[in-house]
Coordinates of C-alpha atoms in Angstrom, one line a residue:
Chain I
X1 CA 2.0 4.5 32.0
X2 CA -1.5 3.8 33.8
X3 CA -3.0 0.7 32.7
X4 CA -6.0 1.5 30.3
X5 CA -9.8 0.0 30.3
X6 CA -12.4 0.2 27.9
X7 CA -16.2 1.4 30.0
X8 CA -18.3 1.7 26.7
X9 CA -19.2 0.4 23.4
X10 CA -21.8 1.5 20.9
X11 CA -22.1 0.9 16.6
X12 CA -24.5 1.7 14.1
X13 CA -25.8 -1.5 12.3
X14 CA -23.2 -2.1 9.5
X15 CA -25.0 -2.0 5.7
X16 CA -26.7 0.7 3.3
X17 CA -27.6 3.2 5.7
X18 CA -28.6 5.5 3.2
X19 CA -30.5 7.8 5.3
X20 CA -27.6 8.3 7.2
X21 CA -24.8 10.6 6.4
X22 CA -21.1 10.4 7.7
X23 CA -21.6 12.8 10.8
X24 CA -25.1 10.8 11.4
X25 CA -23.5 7.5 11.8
X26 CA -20.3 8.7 13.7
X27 CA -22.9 10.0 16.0
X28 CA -25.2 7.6 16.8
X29 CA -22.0 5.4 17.5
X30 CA -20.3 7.7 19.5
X31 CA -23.7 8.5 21.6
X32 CA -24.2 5.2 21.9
X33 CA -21.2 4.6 23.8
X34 CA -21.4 7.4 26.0
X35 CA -24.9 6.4 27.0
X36 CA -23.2 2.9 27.6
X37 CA -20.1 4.1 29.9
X38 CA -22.5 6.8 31.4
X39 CA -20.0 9.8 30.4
X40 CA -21.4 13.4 29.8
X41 CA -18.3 14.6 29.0
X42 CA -15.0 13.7 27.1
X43 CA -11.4 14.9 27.5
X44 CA -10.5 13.8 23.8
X45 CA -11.9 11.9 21.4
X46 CA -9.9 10.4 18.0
X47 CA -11.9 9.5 14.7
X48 CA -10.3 7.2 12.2
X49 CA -11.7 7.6 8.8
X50 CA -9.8 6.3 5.7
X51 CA -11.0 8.5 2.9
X52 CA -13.9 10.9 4.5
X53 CA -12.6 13.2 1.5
X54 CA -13.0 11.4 -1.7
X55 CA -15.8 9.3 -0.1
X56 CA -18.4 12.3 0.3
X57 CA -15.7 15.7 0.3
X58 CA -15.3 15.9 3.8
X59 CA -12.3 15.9 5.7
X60 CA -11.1 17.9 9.1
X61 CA -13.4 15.4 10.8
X62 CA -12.5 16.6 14.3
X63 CA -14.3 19.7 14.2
X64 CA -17.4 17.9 12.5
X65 CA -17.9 15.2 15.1
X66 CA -17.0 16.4 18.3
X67 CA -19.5 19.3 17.1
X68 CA -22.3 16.9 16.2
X69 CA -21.8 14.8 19.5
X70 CA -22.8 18.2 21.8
X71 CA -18.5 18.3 23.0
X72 CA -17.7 21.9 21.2
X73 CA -14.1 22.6 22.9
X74 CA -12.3 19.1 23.3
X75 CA -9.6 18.6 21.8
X76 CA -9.8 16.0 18.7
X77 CA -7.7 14.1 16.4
X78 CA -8.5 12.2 13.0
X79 CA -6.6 9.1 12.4
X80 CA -5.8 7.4 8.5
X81 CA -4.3 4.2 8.3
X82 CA -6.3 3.3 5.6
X83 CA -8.4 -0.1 6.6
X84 CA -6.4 0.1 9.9
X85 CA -7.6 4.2 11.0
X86 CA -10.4 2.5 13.4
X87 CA -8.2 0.2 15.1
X88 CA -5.1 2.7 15.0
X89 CA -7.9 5.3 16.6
X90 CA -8.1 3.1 19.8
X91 CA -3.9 2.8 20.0
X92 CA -3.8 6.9 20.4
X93 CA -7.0 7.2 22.6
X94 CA -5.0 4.5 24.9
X95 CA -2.0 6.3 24.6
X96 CA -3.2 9.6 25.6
X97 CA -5.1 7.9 28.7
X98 CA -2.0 5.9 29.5
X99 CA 0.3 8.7 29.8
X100 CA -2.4 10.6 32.3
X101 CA -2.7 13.4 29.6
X102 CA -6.7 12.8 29.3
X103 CA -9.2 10.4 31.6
X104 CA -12.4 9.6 29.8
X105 CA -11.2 9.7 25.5
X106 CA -13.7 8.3 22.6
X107 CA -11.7 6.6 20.3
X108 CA -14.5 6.0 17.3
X109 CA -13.9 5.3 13.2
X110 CA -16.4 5.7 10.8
X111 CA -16.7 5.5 6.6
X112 CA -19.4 6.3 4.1
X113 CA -18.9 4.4 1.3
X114 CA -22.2 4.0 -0.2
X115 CA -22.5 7.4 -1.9
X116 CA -19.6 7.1 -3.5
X117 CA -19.5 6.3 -7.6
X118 CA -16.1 4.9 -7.9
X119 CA -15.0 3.2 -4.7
X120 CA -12.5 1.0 -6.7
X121 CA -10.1 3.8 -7.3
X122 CA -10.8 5.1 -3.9
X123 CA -9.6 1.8 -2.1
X124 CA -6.7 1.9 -4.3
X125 CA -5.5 5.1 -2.9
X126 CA -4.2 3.2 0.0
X127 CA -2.3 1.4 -2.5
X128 CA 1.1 2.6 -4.7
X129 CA -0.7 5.3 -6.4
X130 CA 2.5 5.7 -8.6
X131 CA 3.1 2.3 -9.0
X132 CA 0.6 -0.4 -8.6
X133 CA -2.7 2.0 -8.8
X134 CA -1.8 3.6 -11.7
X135 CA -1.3 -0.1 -13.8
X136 CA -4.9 -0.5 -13.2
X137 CA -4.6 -3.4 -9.8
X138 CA -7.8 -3.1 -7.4
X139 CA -7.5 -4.4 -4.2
X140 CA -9.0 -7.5 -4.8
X141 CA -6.5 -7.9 -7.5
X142 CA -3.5 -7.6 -5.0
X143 CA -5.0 -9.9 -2.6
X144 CA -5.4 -12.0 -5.6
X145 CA -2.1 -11.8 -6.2
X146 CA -1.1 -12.9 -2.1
X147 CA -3.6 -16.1 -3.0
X148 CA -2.2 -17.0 -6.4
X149 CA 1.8 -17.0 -4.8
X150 CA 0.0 -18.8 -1.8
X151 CA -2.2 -21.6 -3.5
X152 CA 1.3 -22.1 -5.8
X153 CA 3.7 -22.3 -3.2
X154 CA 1.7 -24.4 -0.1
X155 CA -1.0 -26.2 -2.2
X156 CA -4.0 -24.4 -1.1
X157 CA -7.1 -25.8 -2.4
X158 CA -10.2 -24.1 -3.8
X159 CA -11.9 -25.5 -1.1
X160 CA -10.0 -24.4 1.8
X161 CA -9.9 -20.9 0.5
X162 CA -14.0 -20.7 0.6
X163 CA -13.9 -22.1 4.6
X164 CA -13.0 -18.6 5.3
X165 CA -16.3 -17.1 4.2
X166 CA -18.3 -19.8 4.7
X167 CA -17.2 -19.9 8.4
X168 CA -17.3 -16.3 9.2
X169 CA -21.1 -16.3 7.3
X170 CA -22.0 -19.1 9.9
X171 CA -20.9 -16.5 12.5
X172 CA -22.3 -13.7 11.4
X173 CA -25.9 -15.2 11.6
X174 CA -26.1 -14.6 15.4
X175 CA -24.8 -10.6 15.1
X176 CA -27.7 -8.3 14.9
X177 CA -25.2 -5.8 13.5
X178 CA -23.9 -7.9 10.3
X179 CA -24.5 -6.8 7.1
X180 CA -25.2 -9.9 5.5
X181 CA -26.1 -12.6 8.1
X182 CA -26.9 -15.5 6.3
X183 CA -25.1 -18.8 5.6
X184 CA -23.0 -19.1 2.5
X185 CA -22.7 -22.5 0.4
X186 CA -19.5 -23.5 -1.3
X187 CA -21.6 -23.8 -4.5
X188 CA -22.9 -20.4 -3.9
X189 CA -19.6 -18.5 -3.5
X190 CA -18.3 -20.6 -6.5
X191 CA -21.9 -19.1 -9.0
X192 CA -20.6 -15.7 -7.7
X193 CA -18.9 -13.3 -10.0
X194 CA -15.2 -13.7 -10.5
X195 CA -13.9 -10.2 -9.2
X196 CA -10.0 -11.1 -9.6
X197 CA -8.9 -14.9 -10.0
X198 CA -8.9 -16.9 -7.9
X199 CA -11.5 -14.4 -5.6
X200 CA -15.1 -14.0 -6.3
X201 CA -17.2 -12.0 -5.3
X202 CA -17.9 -14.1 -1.9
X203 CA -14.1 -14.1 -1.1
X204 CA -14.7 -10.1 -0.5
X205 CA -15.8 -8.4 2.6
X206 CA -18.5 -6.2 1.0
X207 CA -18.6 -2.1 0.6
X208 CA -20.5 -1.0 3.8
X209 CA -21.5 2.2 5.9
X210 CA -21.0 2.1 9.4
X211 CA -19.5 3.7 12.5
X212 CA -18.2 2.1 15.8
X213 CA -16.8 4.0 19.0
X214 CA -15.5 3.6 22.5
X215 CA -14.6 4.9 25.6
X216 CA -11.7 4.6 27.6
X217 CA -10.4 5.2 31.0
X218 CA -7.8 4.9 33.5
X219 CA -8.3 1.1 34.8
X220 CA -8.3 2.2 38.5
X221 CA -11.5 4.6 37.5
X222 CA -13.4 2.0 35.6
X223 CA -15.3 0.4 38.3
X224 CA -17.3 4.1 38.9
X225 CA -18.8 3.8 35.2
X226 CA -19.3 -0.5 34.6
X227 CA -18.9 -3.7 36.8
X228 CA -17.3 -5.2 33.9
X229 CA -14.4 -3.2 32.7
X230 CA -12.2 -4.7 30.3
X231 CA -8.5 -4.3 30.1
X232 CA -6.3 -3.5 26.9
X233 CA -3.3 -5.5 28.3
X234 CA -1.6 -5.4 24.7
X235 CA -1.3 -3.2 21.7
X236 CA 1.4 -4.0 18.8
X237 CA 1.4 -1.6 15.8
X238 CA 4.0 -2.2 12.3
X239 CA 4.2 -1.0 9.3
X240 CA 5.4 -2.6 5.9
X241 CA 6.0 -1.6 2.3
X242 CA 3.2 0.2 0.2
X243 CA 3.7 -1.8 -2.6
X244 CA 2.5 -4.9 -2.9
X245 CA 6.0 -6.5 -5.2
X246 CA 8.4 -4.9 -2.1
X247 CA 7.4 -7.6 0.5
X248 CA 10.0 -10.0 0.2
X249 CA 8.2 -12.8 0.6
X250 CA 4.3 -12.2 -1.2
X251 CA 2.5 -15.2 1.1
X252 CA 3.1 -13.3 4.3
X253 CA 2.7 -10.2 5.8
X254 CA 5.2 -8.9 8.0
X255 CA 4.1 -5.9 9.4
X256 CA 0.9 -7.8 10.6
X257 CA 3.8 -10.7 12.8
X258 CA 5.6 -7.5 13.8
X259 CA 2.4 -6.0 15.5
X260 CA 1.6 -9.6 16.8
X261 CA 4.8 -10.0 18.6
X262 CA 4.8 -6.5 19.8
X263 CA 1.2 -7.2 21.8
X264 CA 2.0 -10.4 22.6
X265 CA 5.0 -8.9 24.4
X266 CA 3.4 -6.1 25.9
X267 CA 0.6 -7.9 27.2
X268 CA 2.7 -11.3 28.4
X269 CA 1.2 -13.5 26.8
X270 CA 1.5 -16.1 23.7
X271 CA -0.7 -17.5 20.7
X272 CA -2.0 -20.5 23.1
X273 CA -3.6 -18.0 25.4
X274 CA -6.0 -16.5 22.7
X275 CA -9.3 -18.0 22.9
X276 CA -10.7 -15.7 19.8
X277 CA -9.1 -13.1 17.6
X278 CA -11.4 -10.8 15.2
X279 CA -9.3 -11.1 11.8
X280 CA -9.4 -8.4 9.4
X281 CA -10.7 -11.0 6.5
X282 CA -10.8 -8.1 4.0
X283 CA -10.2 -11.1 1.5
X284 CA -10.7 -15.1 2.3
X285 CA -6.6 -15.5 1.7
X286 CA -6.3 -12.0 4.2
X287 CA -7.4 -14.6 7.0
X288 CA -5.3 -17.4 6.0
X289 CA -2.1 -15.1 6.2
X290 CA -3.1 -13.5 8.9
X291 CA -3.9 -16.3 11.6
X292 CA -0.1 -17.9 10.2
X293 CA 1.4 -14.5 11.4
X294 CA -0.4 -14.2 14.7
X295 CA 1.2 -17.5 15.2
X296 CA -2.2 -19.7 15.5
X297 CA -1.2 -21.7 12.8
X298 CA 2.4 -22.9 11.2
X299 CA 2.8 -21.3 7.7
X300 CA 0.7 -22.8 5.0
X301 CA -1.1 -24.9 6.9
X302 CA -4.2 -21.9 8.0
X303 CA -6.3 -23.1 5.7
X304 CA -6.2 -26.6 6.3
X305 CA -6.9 -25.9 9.5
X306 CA -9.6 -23.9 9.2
X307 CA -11.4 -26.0 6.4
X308 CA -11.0 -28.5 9.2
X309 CA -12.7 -26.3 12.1
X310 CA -10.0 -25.0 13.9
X311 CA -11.3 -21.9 13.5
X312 CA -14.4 -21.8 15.5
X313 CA -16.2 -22.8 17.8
X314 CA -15.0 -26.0 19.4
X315 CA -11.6 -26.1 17.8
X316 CA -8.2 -24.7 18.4
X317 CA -9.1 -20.5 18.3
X318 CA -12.8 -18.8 17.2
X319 CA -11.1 -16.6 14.6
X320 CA -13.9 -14.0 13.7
X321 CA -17.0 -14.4 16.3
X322 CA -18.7 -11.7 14.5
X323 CA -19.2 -12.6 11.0
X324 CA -15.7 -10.7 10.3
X325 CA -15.7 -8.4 7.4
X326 CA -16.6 -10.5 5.1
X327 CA -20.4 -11.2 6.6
X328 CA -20.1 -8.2 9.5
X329 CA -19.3 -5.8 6.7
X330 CA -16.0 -3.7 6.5
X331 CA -16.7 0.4 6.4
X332 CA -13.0 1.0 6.2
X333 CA -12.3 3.3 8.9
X334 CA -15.0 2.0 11.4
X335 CA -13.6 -1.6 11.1
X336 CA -10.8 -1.9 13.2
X337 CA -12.9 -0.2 16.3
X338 CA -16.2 -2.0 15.8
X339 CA -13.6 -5.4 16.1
X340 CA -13.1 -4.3 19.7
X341 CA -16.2 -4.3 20.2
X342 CA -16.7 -7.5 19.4
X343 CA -14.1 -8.4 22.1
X344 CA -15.4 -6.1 24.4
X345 CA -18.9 -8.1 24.0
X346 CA -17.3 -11.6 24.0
X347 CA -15.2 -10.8 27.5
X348 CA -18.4 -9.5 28.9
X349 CA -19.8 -12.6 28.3
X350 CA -22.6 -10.0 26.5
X351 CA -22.6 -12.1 22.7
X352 CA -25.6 -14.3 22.9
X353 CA -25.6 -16.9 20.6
X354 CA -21.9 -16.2 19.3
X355 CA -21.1 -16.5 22.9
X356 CA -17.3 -18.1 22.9
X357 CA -17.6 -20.0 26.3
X358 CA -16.2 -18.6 29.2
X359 CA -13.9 -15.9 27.1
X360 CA -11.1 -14.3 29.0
X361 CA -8.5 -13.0 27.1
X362 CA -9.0 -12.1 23.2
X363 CA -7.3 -10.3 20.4
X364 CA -8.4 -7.9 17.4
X365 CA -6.0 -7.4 14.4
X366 CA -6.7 -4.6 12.3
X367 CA -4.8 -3.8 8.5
X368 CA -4.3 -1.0 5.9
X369 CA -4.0 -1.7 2.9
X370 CA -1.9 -4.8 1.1
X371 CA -0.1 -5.3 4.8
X372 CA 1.2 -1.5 4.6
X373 CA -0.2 -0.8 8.4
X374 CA -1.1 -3.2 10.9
X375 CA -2.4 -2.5 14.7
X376 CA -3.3 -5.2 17.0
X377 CA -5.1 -5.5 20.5
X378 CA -5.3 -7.8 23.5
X379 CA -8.0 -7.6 25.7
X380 CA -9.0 -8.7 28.7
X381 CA -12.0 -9.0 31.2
X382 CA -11.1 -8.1 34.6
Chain S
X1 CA -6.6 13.5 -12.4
X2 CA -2.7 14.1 -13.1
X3 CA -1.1 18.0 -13.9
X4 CA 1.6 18.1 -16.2
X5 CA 4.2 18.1 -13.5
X6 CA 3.1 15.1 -11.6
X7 CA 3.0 13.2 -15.0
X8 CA 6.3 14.5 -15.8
X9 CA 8.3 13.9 -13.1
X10 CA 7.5 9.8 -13.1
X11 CA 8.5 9.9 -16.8
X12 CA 12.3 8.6 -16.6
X13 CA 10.7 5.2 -15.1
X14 CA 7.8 5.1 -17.3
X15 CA 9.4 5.7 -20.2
X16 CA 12.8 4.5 -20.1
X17 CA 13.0 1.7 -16.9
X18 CA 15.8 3.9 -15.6
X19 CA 16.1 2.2 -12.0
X20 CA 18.2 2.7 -9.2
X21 CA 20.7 0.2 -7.9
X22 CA 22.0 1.2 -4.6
X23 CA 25.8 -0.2 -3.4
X24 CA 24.1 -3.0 -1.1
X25 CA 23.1 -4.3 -4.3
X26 CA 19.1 -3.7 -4.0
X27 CA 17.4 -2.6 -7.3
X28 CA 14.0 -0.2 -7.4
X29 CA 12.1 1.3 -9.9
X30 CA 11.0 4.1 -7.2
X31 CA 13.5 5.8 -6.4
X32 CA 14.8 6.9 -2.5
X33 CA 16.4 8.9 -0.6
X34 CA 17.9 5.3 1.6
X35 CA 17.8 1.7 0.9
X36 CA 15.0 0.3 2.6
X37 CA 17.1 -3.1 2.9
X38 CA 20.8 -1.6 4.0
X39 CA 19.9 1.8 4.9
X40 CA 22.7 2.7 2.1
X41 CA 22.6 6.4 0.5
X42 CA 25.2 5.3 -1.9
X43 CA 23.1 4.7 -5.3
X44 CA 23.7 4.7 -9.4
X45 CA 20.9 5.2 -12.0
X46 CA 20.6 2.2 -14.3
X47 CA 18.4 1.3 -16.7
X48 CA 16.3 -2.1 -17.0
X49 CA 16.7 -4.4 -20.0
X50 CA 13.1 -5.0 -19.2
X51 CA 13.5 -8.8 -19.4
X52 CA 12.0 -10.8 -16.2
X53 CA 10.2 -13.1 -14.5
X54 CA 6.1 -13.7 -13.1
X55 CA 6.4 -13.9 -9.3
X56 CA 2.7 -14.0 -9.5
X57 CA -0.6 -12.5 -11.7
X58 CA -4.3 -12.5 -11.9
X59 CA -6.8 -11.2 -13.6
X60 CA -8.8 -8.0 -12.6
X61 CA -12.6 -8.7 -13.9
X62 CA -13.6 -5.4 -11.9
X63 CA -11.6 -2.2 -12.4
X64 CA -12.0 1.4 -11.6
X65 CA -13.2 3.4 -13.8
X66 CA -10.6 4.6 -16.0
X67 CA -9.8 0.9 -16.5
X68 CA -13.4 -0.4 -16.9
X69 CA -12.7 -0.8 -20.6
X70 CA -10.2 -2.5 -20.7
X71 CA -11.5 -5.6 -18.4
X72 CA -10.7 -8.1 -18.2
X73 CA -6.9 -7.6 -18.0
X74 CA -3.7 -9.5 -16.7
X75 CA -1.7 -8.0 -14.1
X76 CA 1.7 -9.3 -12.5
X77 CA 4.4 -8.6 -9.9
X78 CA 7.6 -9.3 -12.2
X79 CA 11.2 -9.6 -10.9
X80 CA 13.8 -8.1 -13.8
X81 CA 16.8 -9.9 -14.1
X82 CA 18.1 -7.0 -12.1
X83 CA 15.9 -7.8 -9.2
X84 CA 13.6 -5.2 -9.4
X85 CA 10.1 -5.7 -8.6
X86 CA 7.5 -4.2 -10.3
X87 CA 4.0 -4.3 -10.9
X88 CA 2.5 -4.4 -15.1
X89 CA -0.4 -5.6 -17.0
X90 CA 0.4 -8.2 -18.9
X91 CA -0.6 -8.0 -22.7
X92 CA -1.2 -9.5 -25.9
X93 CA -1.7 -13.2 -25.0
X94 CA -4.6 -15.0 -23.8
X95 CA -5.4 -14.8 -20.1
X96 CA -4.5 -18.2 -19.6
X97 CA -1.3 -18.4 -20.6
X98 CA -0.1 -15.9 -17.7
X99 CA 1.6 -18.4 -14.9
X100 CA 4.1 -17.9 -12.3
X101 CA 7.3 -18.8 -13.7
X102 CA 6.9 -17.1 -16.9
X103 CA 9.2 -15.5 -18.8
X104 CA 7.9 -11.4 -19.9
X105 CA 9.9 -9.0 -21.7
X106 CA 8.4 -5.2 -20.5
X107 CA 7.3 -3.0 -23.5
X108 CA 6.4 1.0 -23.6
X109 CA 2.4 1.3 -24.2
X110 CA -0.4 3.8 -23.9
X111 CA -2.2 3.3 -20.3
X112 CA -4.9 6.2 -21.2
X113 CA -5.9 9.5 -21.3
X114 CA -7.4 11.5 -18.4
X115 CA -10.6 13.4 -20.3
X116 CA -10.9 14.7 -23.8
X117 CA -8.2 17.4 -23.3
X118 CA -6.1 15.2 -20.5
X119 CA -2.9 14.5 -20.5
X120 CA -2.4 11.1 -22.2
X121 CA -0.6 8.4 -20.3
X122 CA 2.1 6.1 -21.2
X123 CA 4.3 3.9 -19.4
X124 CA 5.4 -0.2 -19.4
X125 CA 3.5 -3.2 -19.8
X126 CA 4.6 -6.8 -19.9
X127 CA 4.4 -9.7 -23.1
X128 CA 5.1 -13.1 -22.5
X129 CA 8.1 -14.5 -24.4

């Protein structure tokens, strides 16, 4: 296996793009970052996309974006993990430069969300269709659900719940691609609309459109497209049960430690050495969870913590530089790659005002669904 | 939107709480091929009494469309005295009263009906006791 660096980044700006169709934003993305790497030319390229079909009727998304991005020919993959397709996308670009298969690979995701009518029902296809979908649970409700067994069992406060959003607002002020960059009050996510108790409205990561892509190569190439390459020195990928009532324990999410350990092994490194880590905050209790299982925090204690600033700049890890989903906005498929971007930005010391001083080594984690899928990345500067 | 065969073939569940209870002792509504605990192929059919217990609930304000009307509604992961989990609305009681801990007893009701000539959809839902 060859070790594996990332040359180029480029992203639509995240929000209502309504004069922009699916192929439009995958594009720009995509041609972004090939401007960026200075490629002409791919090997391969992978699109994740979690529901092109019911979104806007169009799936076999290989042929329609390699066609679009002037690379007729190359051979091309889509990748569904539900939320987790963009991240997942970046795992088999790196593994098909790794194994010395393909040199210069586009690993992209993209979703349209906006012109769909019923996007509840959609989401909830990456549920149990059979058996949670079908009772009527949206995703917010199963998150819900996670934050409910949570606040009962550890004592999580109102309060702490809302540092999540508020935080990752505060972040997301600096990020010229966020879809909502503005601060958020408590008392203002507490006048939002109760979506599924205990979340409100302003404990969701918002519908979005969007599109994110990069480019990899072998790391002993890098240094002929950018003077900043940046390594993926980790990748952990799990999976866990579809349904929310079959994880054994509803205030964790195991397939989302499993991928954790996995990168952390890979890459040789531990919890302490993460400066930042982009959380997929799909839900204000998603982060909480999540930071517990990546091993930042002890269990029940995330939110604590983070009420207390221990998630951002100045304390104990910057969880979420970029406004996360919940300010950044989340277009399903495009969310997991657009978080390595972020990383890729950060360890280029490229991120302005949400610069992380002196960033070195960072992680992305990237979920489908209730915890059903997980993938998640360390990277690097080198 | 459901065919008469994909309706169908969920019906002994839906209908009846017929569950399988593999020799390692792990109970499921959805049925397999192996046990997802012992990797066991050794299973029975059984069926639920349909008694159990809230693990945990909430309330969905904002549905899909098919459930629009119905908002808002409870909805809980309940563990049967069996130990299967499952996932039910939670009916007939104020919203309130739904709390981890309680005690439901599952009952067979209508879900809903997919169009004006659809197929119309029944299966269980949970009341407190």
């Amino acid at each position: 296996m060859r070790d594996v660096a990332i040359i180029g980044v480029g992203m639509t700006r995240f929000g209502e793009l309504w004069n922009q169709s699916l192929r439009d934003m995958f594009a720009e993305a995509a041609l972004k970052a090939m401007e960026n790497a200075g490629v002409k030319k791919l090997d391969s390229l992978y699109v994740g996309a979690m529901s092109s079909g019911l979104y806007v009727y169009q799936e076999h998304l290989a042929s329609v974006m390699t066609d679009y991005i002037g690379q007729r020919g190359i051979p091309a993959t889509r990748v569904e993990s539900a939320c987790a397709s963009g991240g997942l996308s970046v795992k088999s670009a790196y593994l098909e430069v790794a194994s010395g298969m393909s040199d210069i690979v586009l690993a992209g995701g993209v979703e349209k969300m906006w012109d769909a009518d019923d996007g509840s029902f959609i989401l909830a296809t990456a549920s149990d269709q059979e058996f949670e979908a079908f009772h009527g649970v949206t995703f917010p409700g199963l998150y819900a659900m996670m934050a409910n067994a949570y606040m009962h069992k550890y004592g999580l406060t109102r309060e702490e719940l809302a540092s999540v959003p508020i935080k990752n607002h505060k972040h997301s002020v600096h990020n010229p691609n966020a879809q909502y960059p503005y601060e958020l009050s408590f008392s203002a996510l507490m006048k939002s609309a109760m979506v599924a108790d205990p979340l409100r409205l302003m404990d969701c990561s918002p519908i979005t459109d969007g599109a994110a892509a990069v480019i990899l190569c072998p790391l002993d190439r890098a240094k002929e497209f950018t003077d900043k390459p940046i390594k993926i020195k980790g990748i952990g990928a799990a999976t866990g049960p579809i349904a929310l009532h079959d994880h054994k324990d509803i205030t964790k999410l195991d397939a989302v430690r499993l991928a954790g350990e996995r990168a952390y092994k890979m890459a040789g490194v531990g919890p302490n050495d993460i400066q930042f880590c982009e959380i997929h905050d799909c839900f204000s209790i998603a982060e909480i969870i999540v930071a517990e299982e990546l091993g930042f925090f002890e269990y029940g204690t995330a939110g604590k913590e983070i009420a207390a600033g221990q998630g951002t700049y100045g304390g104990k890890i910057v969880l979420n530089s970029s406004g996360g989903l919940k300010a950044k906005g989340h277009p399903v498929g495009a969310t997991g790659t657009a978080q390595i971007i972020e990383a890729v930005e950060q360890l280029k010391g490229e991120a302005g005002k949400r610069q992380v001083p002196n960033a070195k080594i960072g992680m992305t984690q990237n979920m489908g669904g209730s915890g059903g899928s997980c993938v998640v990345h360390i990277l690097e500067a080198v | 939107m459901a065919n008469s065969q994909r309706y169908t073939r969920e019906i002994p569940h839906r209908y009846r709480l017929e569950a399988q209870k593999f020799d390692s002792g792990y109970v499921t509504l959805a049925t397999r091929y192996i046990c997802p605990d012992s990797g066991s192929t050794k299973s029975e059919m059984i069926t639920l009494k349909g008694t159990g217990t809230i693990l945990t609930y909430t309330t969905i304000n904002i549905a899909a469309d098919s459930f629009a009307k119905q908002t808002p509604f409870a909805i809980a992961i309940i563990e049967t005295d069996e130990g299967a989990r499952l996932t039910a609305q939670v009916v007939d009681c104020k919203l309130e009263d739904v709390k981890i801990g309680a005690k439901v007893e599952l009952i067979f009701r209508k879900m809903g009906e997919e169009g004006e000539s659809g197929i119309i959809n029944y299966a269980y839902k949970a009341v407190l006791v």
